[in-house]
Each structure stands twice: as structure tokens, then as C-alpha cells.
Amino acid sequence: MSSDTSSEAKSREPGADAPAVHPVDEILPPGRMLVASLQHVASMYAGAVSVPLVVAVAAKMSPGDTAVLMGGSLLMAGIATLLQTLGIGTFIGSRLPFVNGVSFAGVGVMLTIISTQGGVEAGMPVVFGAIIVSSLFGFLVSSYFSRLVRFFPPVVTGSVITLIGVSLIPVAYDWIVDDSATGTPEPRSIGLAGATVLAMLLLQRFTRGFLKQISMLVAMVFGTLLAIPMGLADFSKLDGADPVGIPSPLHFGAPEFNIPAIISMCVVMLVILTESTADMIALGKIVEKDVDEKTIARGLRADALGSALSPLFNAFHASAFAQNIGLVVISKVRSRFVVALSGAILVLIGLSPAAAALISVVPMPVLAAVSLFLFGSIAVSGIQTLLQADLHRGDNALIVVVTLGAGLAPALSDGFYEAFPDWAQIVLGSGISTGCILAVTLNLVFNHFGTKESPAGAEQPEPAVTH
């Protein structure tokens, strides 16, 4: 998919007239559109199911509940993508080639809420209630958020994104331990994880194009097949899974509204809005289409609306998938209708419980290996964003040090805030909420209050792969 469309080629010919239709609004021939759409689905599929898997495994959910989360996440990723690419009227949707999916930003907060509420049964309704309220908050502030982006310079966004990635890495290693009946890592589990990592590396090194883009999925299939003779594969989870079925609305019960949980999720929502804003600005440059404040506001409303609807079908916050921006660059296919078709495909996959259950049979060591790449890529993206900040300034370096130091406490020291009240644990226990609040506050103190010049490193952050 590396060739340009005829209209794109025409727009680059010397003296050629401008094409009647912008490449973003172009409708490709059916065959080419389908293949290009499948590439987008393949590029984001593993990331789309990773968040529900992380939450389900960490919360020790049943295979049935896990399949419900994954199916709902895929369904709502498709709906959010359609909202973003096609839009509703002139108020919702950036109408850019954006693929939407579940954001990693809320994982830590959600796991903390589930833990402090005493488990899945009591915790999930609180999680979904907080997501609904925080999403409505995001919808309301979307028109004004572009004016607040200056309070989220690279030193803040880079610190938070790095914190998200690094704090999730221990989760992958816990999965290898959890796979063992003895509670300690077994050589075969470690070997399976290592073989999956090796498969990913070989695919990345020696393949190209479409196969390279789906290397994560290929590695997952390879690891699962390798697990069969090792006795680490369990296909009983597929029993009773229907090929077609509408996800059960409010599977975990009616949403419940807890003030500390809502506050934490509102912080997460601000992080998501920041990421999406940066991604829209970057994608606008790539597809050569102006992205003004109105476009950003429409795009943020699409994210927020998709997020607000997600809990109804047992899914989490929706946000732009930055890895698909890279696919737009590589394929040179800029049509938003290609991505809209990807959204429709995701909806169809989400309506198949069997498809969602199929992912749940992947052994834990294989998921751990793949997740190390995902979580590590998040951390690297945060570091890349930090490179845009002026860390030679002691104040900016201090912001990074305090954000990471305080934010990693829950991940590195289990039960660090155990003696605190439940409401305080919800805010402090996620690490990401704590880190984000500290980063924003310290940036205001050092770079805004009492300063007359615009702070160094306050330019717009580049997109970060945080999904």
C-alpha cells in the first residue's frame, strides 16, 4: 500500500491543478479501500485488546468477563472511530483519518479502584461511573481545552507518558508468575515468553510491509501454538462462545458514582485530551490539512462522547491511536473513509463473542512478552517527548524527577498507601494520577507563576504512542 493515489500524484505535478477532492476526503476503489482498512485494524488490534486484558488479568476476572471486556472494547473502538472520521453535524468529529481505541492512561486508576472497592463485583460499577462523569467533563471542556494546552508542555506530557509505560512494565512480569501454580516463575513460562520476544524481534528485523505491521499478532499466534506441546495452552475458554452476539449492556451492573474515583478519572481525561490534541496537530501536518481550534474541539468531543458511551457496553476511555498515524505516513493513504471502514470492521469483530474469546486463550507468558513491547513503547514515547523539553534547566529536570519518583511508588512498593483511607488510595494508589497532578502543579510553580517569559519547552508536544 505504498503507492500514491492518482489525485495525490496529480497534486504534486508541476503546474497541475489542485485536485477537486482533498486526499483526506477521497473515496478509494473498494478493493484498495478494504486492504488499507485491514492494515489499520491489524496495526491497532493488539493495542485495543491489551487494556481490557491488563485489567481483567490483574483483577483476576473469569474468562467470560474477560471476553465481555474485550468485545465491548472492540465494539466501542469501532464506534468511536466512526464518530471521529465521519462526525455528527458540524459539532463532533475531526474528520481526519484517526483510529480510536482504549487508552492505557486509565489502567492504573481502574486497578486501584477495583482493589480499594474489594474486587470486580463492587469495583467495576465504580470504574464505569467515574468514566461516564469524567467523559462528560471532557466533553464540556473540549471547546476551551486548546487554550489550556500551554499548561501541558513536553516536560509535563513526557513525564506522564513515561510514567504510564514504566509503571505498567511490572504487570507483564506478574503475568508470568501468575501463570505458575506455585506462584513463582517456572522455566517453561519464562522460556515461552522469551521465545515470543525472539519471534517479535525476528519479524521486526526480517519482514517488511503488512507482515511487519502485524508482527505482534503473528508473534502471539506463534507463542500460543508453541504453548500447546508445553502444556500451557487452554482452549476450554472457547466453549460456549457464540460466533455472533450483541455485548450485554451494563454486564457488571449499573454505574456507581464515587467522588474520589471521579476526580482521578477526570485527571486521566485531561491526559487523554492532551494526547489527542497533540495527535490531531501532528496528523493535520502529515495529511496537509489545517487543524484549527474548532477542528481540535470537534475531535475532542468525539473522544469524549465515545468514552461516555463506552461503559454502557463494558468498555473504557476512547482516544486516538497514534501508531496508526505512522501507518498513514508509510502507506501514503490519507482517506478518512478508509479509517471509517476500519471502524466498521471493528464493530463487526466486537459483535462476535467468539472472536473476543479467542484472544483470551493466549497464554499469560505470551501476553507478557507482547505487553513488554507495548508498555516499553509507551515509555520510549514519553522519553521522546521529554527530549523536546529543556531538561538542562534544573527546574524542568526536577519536575521529571519528582513526577517519576512519586508516581512509581505504588508500582514498585506494593501496599505503599495501604494505611491510607480508601478515598486517598484511589487518588494516590494509581501513581499516574499522582504523577500528573504533581507534573502540572510543579510546571505551574516553576514555569508560569511569577515568570514573564514563556517557559522553555512549552511548544506543542509531538504525538506519543500511548495505546
mmCIF file of C-alpha atoms in Angstrom, residues 161 279 321-323 374 377-379 381-382 384 463-467:
data_model
loop_
_atom_site.group_PDB
_atom_site.id
_atom_site.type_symbol
_atom_site.label_atom_id
_atom_site.label_comp_id
_atom_site.label_asym_id
_atom_site.label_seq_id
_atom_site.Cartn_x
_atom_site.Cartn_y
_atom_site.Cartn_z
ATOM 1 C CA ILE A 161 3.589 9.233 29.386
ATOM 2 C CA ASP A 279 -2.011 13.681 17.688
ATOM 3 C CA PHE A 321 -4.230 5.546 18.433
ATOM 4 C CA ALA A 322 -1.012 7.293 17.465
ATOM 5 C CA GLN A 323 0.539 4.149 15.949
ATOM 6 C CA LEU A 374 3.606 -2.244 24.221
ATOM 7 C CA SER A 377 6.990 1.636 23.577
ATOM 8 C CA ILE A 378 4.852 3.880 25.776
ATOM 9 C CA ALA A 379 7.842 4.671 27.979
ATOM 10 C CA SER A 381 7.400 7.677 23.509
ATOM 11 C CA GLY A 382 7.432 9.583 26.774
ATOM 12 C CA GLN A 384 10.996 11.124 23.051
ATOM 13 C CA PRO A 463 2.271 12.588 19.171
ATOM 14 C CA ALA A 464 3.016 9.821 21.606
ATOM 15 C CA VAL A 465 2.100 6.152 21.156
ATOM 16 C CA THR A 466 0.251 5.591 24.443
ATOM 17 C CA HIS A 467 -2.240 2.859 23.466
#
